[in-house]
Amino acid sequence: MQLRNHVEWAIHCCAILAGVPEEHYLATRDLAEFHGVPKEYLSKALQALSTAGLIESTLGPGGGYRLSKPAKEITFLDIVEAVEGKASTFVCTEIRRNNPCRPKGARESKACAVARVMWEADDAWRAKLRSVRLSDLIKTLQQDVPADLLEKTGKWVTLRT
Amino acid sequence: MQLRNHVEWAIHCCAILAGVPEEHYLATRDLAEFHGVPKEYLSKALQALSTAGLIESTLGPGGGYRLSKPAKEITFLDIVEAVEGKASTFVCTEIRRNNPCRPKGARESKACAVARVMWEADDAWRAKLRSVRLSDLIKTLQQDVPADLLEKTGKWVTLRT
DNA sequence: TCAATTAAGGATATACAATATCCTTAATTG
DNA sequence: CAATTAAGGATATTGTATATCCTTAATTGA
């Protein structure tokens, strides 16, 4: 079980978009070039973020994407679910109903005990992702990334907005 | 991102194997029939459990599988990792290295901040799975499943061991 | 007004993993 | 010795991820 590369791309793109000046936009072409990924395919990930309301776009020259709300209000879970969907990683196919001893057509009073555990684990995963905001990532990057690279990158982005 | 159906099958099979009398075995055929899943394909999941050391097998008539240790010593994580592998659900492709502002060949001092968050979430998922034992599932089933179905099922299993 | 730019998204191709079946081999049992 | 069984290789089928290409409509600036 592996997450799509769109998840990685989408998070990194949001981090860059968080540095785009107010009232400006950054184009898919630039995000693709910056991250070294195919523009047309990255575009699908950005469309997913847009559909989820995390980023917004405008057309024409100078157009592109920007965050549609403050980085503090965007969680990792928002981004992951925008790209991967909200469905649980565990799908219960109710194989307990195939138990040959079970009366046909019997109603189950509770969800399958196996599924409940798997769903709790899924919830723990999502809770962790929900607890980290895009603004937290930005703070971490400002500590981790060397100051000169941070500055150069900021200028690179600003030049294209 | 979705777990394989083998995960569901493997957990249910372990629950059934926990009810196999000492020194007895239950065949793949019977586990497949009980759960209503294809025998040859289920066999692959059982082989994975066997390779992981969670169950053990013997050949010939009366052969099959049984748990290789007490249900108390088998966690959900053991089963999930036997089937899905131990690799993280998030794979970092280091796209930060593609930043055009970054000096070529520069060494990163820390793992990518994005990956660290995603790996923490993966860890939270695994921690939850590690905290639930097969014996806990058995207890839950004994509470949830009607007594007569529980008894019939026990007899069905015993008859085939 | 017009040409260039851009996101949105449909259509399609390719690669790979999940699902599934079949068959051979070797071990074990009675 | 014949029947049974797990192990596992080979292969087929389906579905999803990855990726590209192209059309459409909106927007911008000249």
Short mmCIF file of C-alpha atoms (C1' of nucleotides) in Angstrom, two decimals:
data_model
loop_
_atom_site.label_atom_id
_atom_site.label_comp_id
_atom_site.label_asym_id
_atom_site.label_seq_id
_atom_site.Cartn_x
_atom_site.Cartn_y
_atom_site.Cartn_z
CA MET A 1 0.00 0.00 0.00
CA GLN A 2 1.59 3.22 -1.11
CA LEU A 3 0.42 6.80 -1.39
CA ARG A 4 0.46 8.42 -4.82
CA ASN A 5 3.34 10.67 -5.77
CA HIS A 6 0.65 13.36 -6.13
CA VAL A 7 0.57 13.56 -2.33
CA GLU A 8 4.23 14.48 -2.14
CA TRP A 9 3.90 16.92 -5.03
CA ALA A 10 0.78 18.57 -3.63
CA ILE A 11 2.33 19.20 -0.21
CA HIS A 12 5.51 20.67 -1.68
CA CYS A 13 3.43 22.84 -4.00
CA CYS A 14 1.37 24.16 -1.11
CA ALA A 15 4.59 25.01 0.72
CA ILE A 16 5.75 27.04 -2.27
CA LEU A 17 2.35 28.69 -2.76
CA ALA A 18 2.48 29.78 0.88
CA GLY A 19 5.37 32.03 -0.21
CA VAL A 20 3.52 33.68 -3.08
CA PRO A 21 2.90 37.41 -2.43
CA GLU A 22 -0.67 38.56 -1.77
CA GLU A 23 -2.84 39.02 -4.85
CA HIS A 24 -0.33 37.16 -7.00
CA TYR A 25 -0.43 33.73 -8.64
CA LEU A 26 2.14 31.10 -9.58
CA ALA A 27 1.59 29.06 -12.75
CA THR A 28 1.56 25.27 -13.04
CA ARG A 29 4.54 25.56 -15.40
CA ASP A 30 6.63 27.19 -12.68
CA LEU A 31 5.59 24.74 -9.96
CA ALA A 32 6.44 21.87 -12.31
CA GLU A 33 9.80 23.35 -13.21
CA PHE A 34 10.66 24.07 -9.58
CA HIS A 35 9.94 20.51 -8.48
CA GLY A 36 11.22 18.80 -11.62
CA VAL A 37 7.96 16.98 -12.33
CA PRO A 38 5.83 16.76 -15.50
CA LYS A 39 3.62 19.82 -15.84
CA GLU A 40 0.56 18.12 -17.34
CA TYR A 41 0.48 15.48 -14.64
CA LEU A 42 1.15 17.87 -11.78
CA SER A 43 -1.77 19.84 -13.17
CA LYS A 44 -4.10 17.02 -12.12
CA ALA A 45 -2.90 17.25 -8.54
CA LEU A 46 -3.36 21.01 -8.51
CA GLN A 47 -6.86 20.60 -9.91
CA ALA A 48 -7.63 18.25 -7.03
CA LEU A 49 -6.39 20.84 -4.53
CA SER A 50 -8.48 23.45 -6.29
CA THR A 51 -11.60 21.29 -6.25
CA ALA A 52 -11.06 20.74 -2.53
CA GLY A 53 -10.96 24.51 -2.01
CA LEU A 54 -7.39 24.61 -0.73
CA ILE A 55 -6.03 26.65 -3.62
CA GLU A 56 -7.67 28.91 -6.18
CA SER A 57 -6.75 29.83 -9.72
CA THR A 58 -7.10 32.54 -12.30
CA LEU A 59 -6.64 32.40 -16.06
CA GLY A 60 -4.61 34.39 -18.55
CA PRO A 61 -1.13 35.89 -18.39
CA GLY A 62 0.00 36.27 -14.79
CA GLY A 63 -2.51 33.59 -13.88
CA GLY A 64 -1.90 30.43 -11.92
CA TYR A 65 -2.58 29.28 -8.38
CA ARG A 66 -2.45 30.68 -4.87
CA LEU A 67 -3.62 29.42 -1.50
CA SER A 68 -7.29 30.15 -0.94
CA LYS A 69 -6.83 30.45 2.82
CA PRO A 70 -4.04 31.05 5.35
CA ALA A 71 -1.44 28.29 5.76
CA LYS A 72 -2.56 28.04 9.36
CA GLU A 73 -5.97 26.80 8.18
CA ILE A 74 -4.68 24.06 5.89
CA THR A 75 -3.77 20.71 7.41
CA PHE A 76 -1.78 17.84 5.94
CA LEU A 77 -4.97 15.82 6.07
CA ASP A 78 -6.74 18.40 3.88
CA ILE A 79 -4.05 17.97 1.24
CA VAL A 80 -3.81 14.18 1.48
CA GLU A 81 -7.57 13.78 1.26
CA ALA A 82 -7.82 16.22 -1.63
CA VAL A 83 -5.49 13.95 -3.60
CA GLU A 84 -6.26 10.47 -2.23
CA GLY A 85 -9.89 10.88 -1.31
CA LYS A 86 -11.56 10.48 2.06
CA ALA A 87 -12.25 6.75 1.86
CA SER A 88 -10.70 4.55 4.52
CA THR A 89 -7.56 2.63 3.60
CA PHE A 90 -9.35 -0.52 4.79
CA VAL A 91 -12.38 -1.74 2.90
CA CYS A 92 -14.51 -4.35 4.67
CA THR A 93 -16.06 -6.80 2.22
CA GLU A 94 -18.11 -8.43 4.99
CA ILE A 95 -16.62 -11.87 4.51
CA ARG A 96 -18.05 -12.77 7.92
CA ARG A 97 -21.37 -13.17 6.07
CA ASN A 98 -19.86 -16.09 4.17
CA ASN A 99 -19.57 -18.16 7.36
CA PRO A 100 -21.46 -21.32 6.36
CA CYS A 101 -22.86 -21.64 9.91
CA ARG A 102 -24.48 -18.24 9.76
CA PRO A 103 -28.24 -18.11 9.10
CA LYS A 104 -28.96 -16.65 5.65
CA GLY A 105 -30.18 -13.08 5.73
CA ALA A 106 -29.23 -12.53 9.37
CA ARG A 107 -28.66 -8.92 10.32
CA GLU A 108 -25.39 -7.89 11.94
CA SER A 109 -25.84 -5.74 15.04
CA LYS A 110 -22.37 -4.18 14.85
CA ALA A 111 -19.76 -3.42 12.23
CA CYS A 112 -17.26 -6.25 11.79
CA ALA A 113 -14.78 -6.31 14.68
CA VAL A 114 -11.87 -6.65 12.26
CA ALA A 115 -12.98 -3.59 10.33
CA ARG A 116 -13.44 -1.57 13.51
CA VAL A 117 -9.80 -2.09 14.47
CA MET A 118 -8.57 -1.30 10.99
CA TRP A 119 -10.70 1.83 10.88
CA GLU A 120 -9.38 2.97 14.25
CA ALA A 121 -5.86 2.68 12.88
CA ASP A 122 -6.92 4.66 9.83
CA ASP A 123 -8.39 7.28 12.18
CA ALA A 124 -5.10 7.48 14.09
CA TRP A 125 -3.31 8.11 10.81
CA ARG A 126 -5.73 10.85 9.86
CA ALA A 127 -5.66 12.41 13.32
CA LYS A 128 -1.90 12.79 13.06
CA LEU A 129 -2.18 14.34 9.62
CA ARG A 130 -4.93 16.66 10.88
CA SER A 131 -2.70 17.84 13.71
CA VAL A 132 -0.04 19.27 11.42
CA ARG A 133 -0.75 22.48 9.54
CA LEU A 134 0.88 23.88 6.46
CA SER A 135 2.07 26.76 8.66
CA ASP A 136 3.91 24.22 10.85
CA LEU A 137 5.70 22.88 7.79
CA ILE A 138 6.73 26.38 6.77
CA LYS A 139 8.16 27.00 10.25
CA THR A 140 10.10 23.74 10.12
CA LEU A 141 11.48 24.55 6.69
CA GLN A 142 12.60 27.99 7.88
CA GLN A 143 14.63 26.24 10.57
CA ASP A 144 15.93 23.36 8.44
CA VAL A 145 16.73 24.99 5.11
CA PRO A 146 19.90 27.14 4.94
CA ALA A 147 19.10 30.86 4.98
CA ASP A 148 20.66 31.60 1.61
CA LEU A 149 18.73 28.82 -0.15
CA LEU A 150 15.56 30.02 1.53
CA GLU A 151 16.18 33.53 0.28
CA LYS A 152 17.10 32.50 -3.26
CA THR A 153 14.01 30.32 -3.45
CA GLY A 154 11.81 33.17 -2.25
CA LYS A 155 13.23 35.43 -4.96
CA TRP A 156 12.80 32.72 -7.60
CA VAL A 157 9.12 32.44 -6.71
CA THR A 158 8.55 36.20 -6.52
CA LEU A 159 10.15 36.71 -9.94
CA ARG A 160 7.50 34.49 -11.48
CA THR A 161 4.40 35.82 -9.80
CA MET B 1 -4.69 4.22 -1.33
CA GLN B 2 -6.27 0.96 -0.29
CA LEU B 3 -5.08 -2.11 1.57
CA ARG B 4 -5.19 -5.42 -0.25
CA ASN B 5 -8.07 -7.79 0.35
CA HIS B 6 -5.39 -10.20 1.62
CA VAL B 7 -5.22 -8.12 4.80
CA GLU B 8 -8.89 -8.70 5.57
CA TRP B 9 -8.61 -12.39 4.66
CA ALA B 10 -5.46 -12.92 6.71
CA ILE B 11 -6.92 -11.39 9.87
CA HIS B 12 -10.12 -13.42 9.61
CA CYS B 13 -8.10 -16.57 8.98
CA CYS B 14 -5.97 -15.93 12.05
CA ALA B 15 -9.14 -15.50 14.10
CA ILE B 16 -10.34 -18.90 12.90
CA LEU B 17 -6.96 -20.54 13.42
CA ALA B 18 -7.02 -19.28 17.00
CA GLY B 19 -9.91 -21.70 17.53
CA VAL B 20 -8.12 -24.75 16.14
CA PRO B 21 -7.47 -27.34 18.86
CA GLU B 22 -3.89 -27.92 20.00
CA GLU B 23 -1.78 -30.14 17.75
CA HIS B 24 -4.34 -29.90 14.95
CA TYR B 25 -4.30 -28.11 11.62
CA LEU B 26 -6.89 -26.52 9.33
CA ALA B 27 -6.42 -26.77 5.57
CA THR B 28 -6.41 -23.88 3.09
CA ARG B 29 -9.44 -25.49 1.42
CA ASP B 30 -11.46 -25.16 4.62
CA LEU B 31 -10.37 -21.59 5.33
CA ALA B 32 -11.29 -20.66 1.76
CA GLU B 33 -14.67 -22.35 1.98
CA PHE B 34 -15.42 -20.77 5.35
CA HIS B 35 -14.70 -17.26 4.11
CA GLY B 36 -16.04 -17.74 0.60
CA VAL B 37 -12.82 -16.72 -1.11
CA PRO B 38 -10.77 -18.43 -3.84
CA LYS B 39 -8.55 -21.12 -2.35
CA GLU B 40 -5.54 -20.69 -4.62
CA TYR B 41 -5.38 -16.96 -4.02
CA LEU B 42 -5.99 -17.19 -0.28
CA SER B 43 -3.09 -19.62 -0.28
CA LYS B 44 -0.74 -16.75 -1.15
CA ALA B 45 -1.88 -14.79 1.89
CA LEU B 46 -1.39 -17.82 4.12
CA GLN B 47 2.07 -18.35 2.69
CA ALA B 48 2.89 -14.76 3.60
CA LEU B 49 1.72 -15.36 7.18
CA SER B 50 3.78 -18.52 7.27
CA THR B 51 6.90 -16.78 5.97
CA ALA B 52 6.43 -14.14 8.66
CA GLY B 53 6.36 -16.86 11.29
CA LEU B 54 2.81 -16.15 12.46
CA ILE B 55 1.40 -19.50 11.36
CA GLU B 56 2.97 -22.85 10.60
CA SER B 57 2.00 -25.69 8.31
CA THR B 58 2.29 -29.40 7.83
CA LEU B 59 1.77 -31.52 4.72
CA GLY B 60 -0.30 -34.57 3.96
CA PRO B 61 -3.77 -35.64 5.04
CA GLY B 62 -4.84 -33.79 8.17
CA GLY B 63 -2.33 -31.12 7.28
CA GLY B 64 -2.92 -27.40 6.97
CA TYR B 65 -2.16 -24.40 9.14
CA ARG B 66 -2.20 -23.45 12.80
CA LEU B 67 -0.95 -20.44 14.76
CA SER B 68 2.74 -20.75 15.55
CA LYS B 69 2.35 -18.76 18.78
CA PRO B 70 -0.37 -17.73 21.24
CA ALA B 71 -2.98 -15.23 19.98
CA LYS B 72 -1.77 -12.90 22.72
CA GLU B 73 1.59 -12.63 20.97
CA ILE B 74 0.24 -11.77 17.53
CA THR B 75 -0.64 -8.17 16.79
CA PHE B 76 -2.68 -6.70 13.95
CA LEU B 77 0.51 -5.02 12.79
CA ASP B 78 2.24 -8.41 12.51
CA ILE B 79 -0.50 -9.59 10.18
CA VAL B 80 -0.75 -6.39 8.14
CA GLU B 81 3.01 -6.23 7.67
CA ALA B 82 3.20 -9.91 6.77
CA VAL B 83 0.82 -9.23 3.88
CA GLU B 84 1.60 -5.62 2.92
CA GLY B 85 5.25 -5.42 3.83
CA LYS B 86 6.99 -3.13 6.29
CA ALA B 87 7.64 -0.24 3.91
CA SER B 88 6.14 3.12 4.79
CA THR B 89 2.97 4.17 2.99
CA PHE B 90 4.76 7.39 2.06
CA VAL B 91 7.74 7.26 -0.26
CA CYS B 92 9.89 10.40 -0.41
CA THR B 93 11.36 10.93 -3.86
CA GLU B 94 13.45 13.89 -2.64
CA ILE B 95 11.92 16.38 -5.03
CA ARG B 96 13.41 19.11 -2.85
CA ARG B 97 16.68 18.32 -4.62
CA ASN B 98 15.12 19.57 -7.85
CA ASN B 99 14.86 23.12 -6.50
CA PRO B 100 16.72 25.08 -9.20
CA CYS B 101 18.16 27.42 -6.57
CA ARG B 102 19.82 24.58 -4.71
CA PRO B 103 23.59 24.06 -5.25
CA LYS B 104 24.22 20.85 -7.17
CA GLY B 105 25.48 18.00 -5.06
CA ALA B 106 24.62 19.72 -1.79
CA ARG B 107 24.11 17.37 1.16
CA GLU B 108 20.88 17.53 3.14
CA SER B 109 21.40 17.63 6.89
CA LYS B 110 17.96 16.27 7.74
CA ALA B 111 15.29 14.13 6.13
CA CYS B 112 12.75 16.14 4.15
CA ALA B 113 10.33 17.91 6.51
CA VAL B 114 7.37 16.76 4.41
CA ALA B 115 8.46 13.14 4.62
CA ARG B 116 9.01 13.40 8.38
CA VAL B 117 5.40 14.39 8.93
CA MET B 118 4.08 11.70 6.60
CA TRP B 119 6.26 9.09 8.31
CA GLU B 120 5.01 10.17 11.74
CA ALA B 121 1.46 9.61 10.55
CA ASP B 122 2.46 6.21 9.22
CA ASP B 123 4.01 5.47 12.62
CA ALA B 124 0.76 6.46 14.36
CA TRP B 125 -1.12 4.03 12.12
CA ARG B 126 1.31 1.22 12.91
CA ALA B 127 1.33 2.01 16.63
CA LYS B 128 -2.44 1.59 16.72
CA LEU B 129 -2.21 -1.71 14.83
CA ARG B 130 0.56 -2.85 17.16
CA SER B 131 -1.59 -2.11 20.20
CA VAL B 132 -4.29 -4.60 19.24
CA ARG B 133 -3.61 -8.29 19.61
CA LEU B 134 -5.30 -11.23 17.99
CA SER B 135 -6.43 -12.24 21.48
CA ASP B 136 -8.24 -8.88 21.79
CA LEU B 137 -10.09 -9.59 18.56
CA ILE B 138 -11.12 -13.03 19.82
CA LYS B 139 -12.48 -11.44 23.01
CA THR B 140 -14.44 -8.88 21.04
CA LEU B 141 -15.89 -11.54 18.77
CA GLN B 142 -16.97 -13.60 21.77
CA GLN B 143 -18.96 -10.58 22.95
CA ASP B 144 -20.31 -9.51 19.56
CA VAL B 145 -21.17 -12.78 17.87
CA PRO B 146 -24.33 -14.57 19.07
CA ALA B 147 -23.50 -17.55 21.29
CA ASP B 148 -25.15 -20.13 19.02
CA LEU B 149 -23.28 -18.95 15.93
CA LEU B 150 -20.06 -18.93 17.93
CA GLU B 151 -20.69 -22.51 19.01
CA LYS B 152 -21.70 -23.76 15.57
CA THR B 153 -18.63 -22.15 14.07
CA GLY B 154 -16.40 -23.75 16.68
CA LYS B 155 -17.84 -27.15 15.85
CA TRP B 156 -17.49 -26.54 12.10
CA VAL B 157 -13.81 -25.84 12.60
CA THR B 158 -13.20 -28.75 14.95
CA LEU B 159 -14.87 -31.16 12.53
CA ARG B 160 -12.27 -30.31 9.92
CA THR B 161 -9.13 -30.42 12.00
"C1'" DT C 1 -10.41 43.96 -30.97
"C1'" DC C 2 -6.90 40.48 -31.09
"C1'" DA C 3 -3.19 37.42 -29.86
"C1'" DA C 4 -1.02 35.24 -26.11
"C1'" DT C 5 -1.55 32.99 -21.84
"C1'" DT C 6 -3.50 29.97 -18.60
"C1'" DA C 7 -6.47 26.50 -15.87
"C1'" DA C 8 -9.95 22.86 -16.62
"C1'" DG C 9 -10.66 18.75 -18.02
"C1'" DG C 10 -11.59 14.92 -21.60
"C1'" DA C 11 -9.32 11.22 -24.21
"C1'" DT C 12 -5.89 8.11 -24.54
"C1'" DA C 13 -1.51 5.49 -23.83
"C1'" DT C 14 1.76 2.97 -20.82
"C1'" DA C 15 3.51 0.73 -16.77
"C1'" DC C 16 2.79 -1.66 -12.85
"C1'" DA C 17 0.37 -3.79 -9.02
"C1'" DA C 18 -3.66 -6.42 -7.45
"C1'" DT C 19 -6.34 -10.17 -8.33
"C1'" DA C 20 -6.88 -14.76 -9.79
"C1'" DT C 21 -6.03 -19.39 -11.83
"C1'" DC C 22 -3.37 -23.36 -13.05
"C1'" DC C 23 0.14 -26.57 -12.54
"C1'" DT C 24 4.36 -28.95 -10.70
"C1'" DT C 25 7.01 -30.40 -6.78
"C1'" DA C 26 7.99 -32.35 -2.47
"C1'" DA C 27 6.59 -33.71 2.01
"C1'" DT C 28 3.45 -36.33 4.89
"C1'" DT C 29 -0.07 -39.60 6.19
"C1'" DG C 30 -2.51 -43.85 6.65
"C1'" DC D 1 1.84 -46.90 -2.43
"C1'" DA D 2 -1.95 -43.74 -3.14
"C1'" DA D 3 -4.07 -39.75 -1.46
"C1'" DT D 4 -3.45 -35.37 0.52
"C1'" DT D 5 -1.48 -31.03 1.31
"C1'" DA D 6 1.52 -26.63 1.37
"C1'" DA D 7 4.98 -24.21 -1.47
"C1'" DG D 8 5.63 -21.74 -5.03
"C1'" DG D 9 6.46 -20.81 -10.21
"C1'" DA D 10 4.09 -19.33 -14.43
"C1'" DT D 11 0.71 -16.92 -16.46
"C1'" DA D 12 -3.65 -14.40 -17.35
"C1'" DT D 13 -6.83 -10.64 -16.25
"C1'" DT D 14 -8.25 -6.47 -14.24
"C1'" DG D 15 -7.67 -2.10 -12.35
"C1'" DT D 16 -5.04 1.86 -10.80
"C1'" DA D 17 -1.17 5.00 -11.12
"C1'" DT D 18 1.42 7.48 -14.11
"C1'" DA D 19 1.81 10.29 -18.00
"C1'" DT D 20 0.87 12.79 -22.39
"C1'" DC D 21 -1.87 15.25 -25.65
"C1'" DC D 22 -5.40 18.14 -27.06
"C1'" DT D 23 -9.60 21.14 -26.88
"C1'" DT D 24 -12.20 24.66 -24.52
"C1'" DA D 25 -13.06 28.80 -22.16
"C1'" DA D 26 -11.56 32.58 -19.45
"C1'" DT D 27 -8.39 36.36 -18.80
"C1'" DT D 28 -4.84 39.67 -19.80
"C1'" DG D 29 -2.27 43.17 -22.06
"C1'" DA D 30 -1.19 45.35 -26.37
#
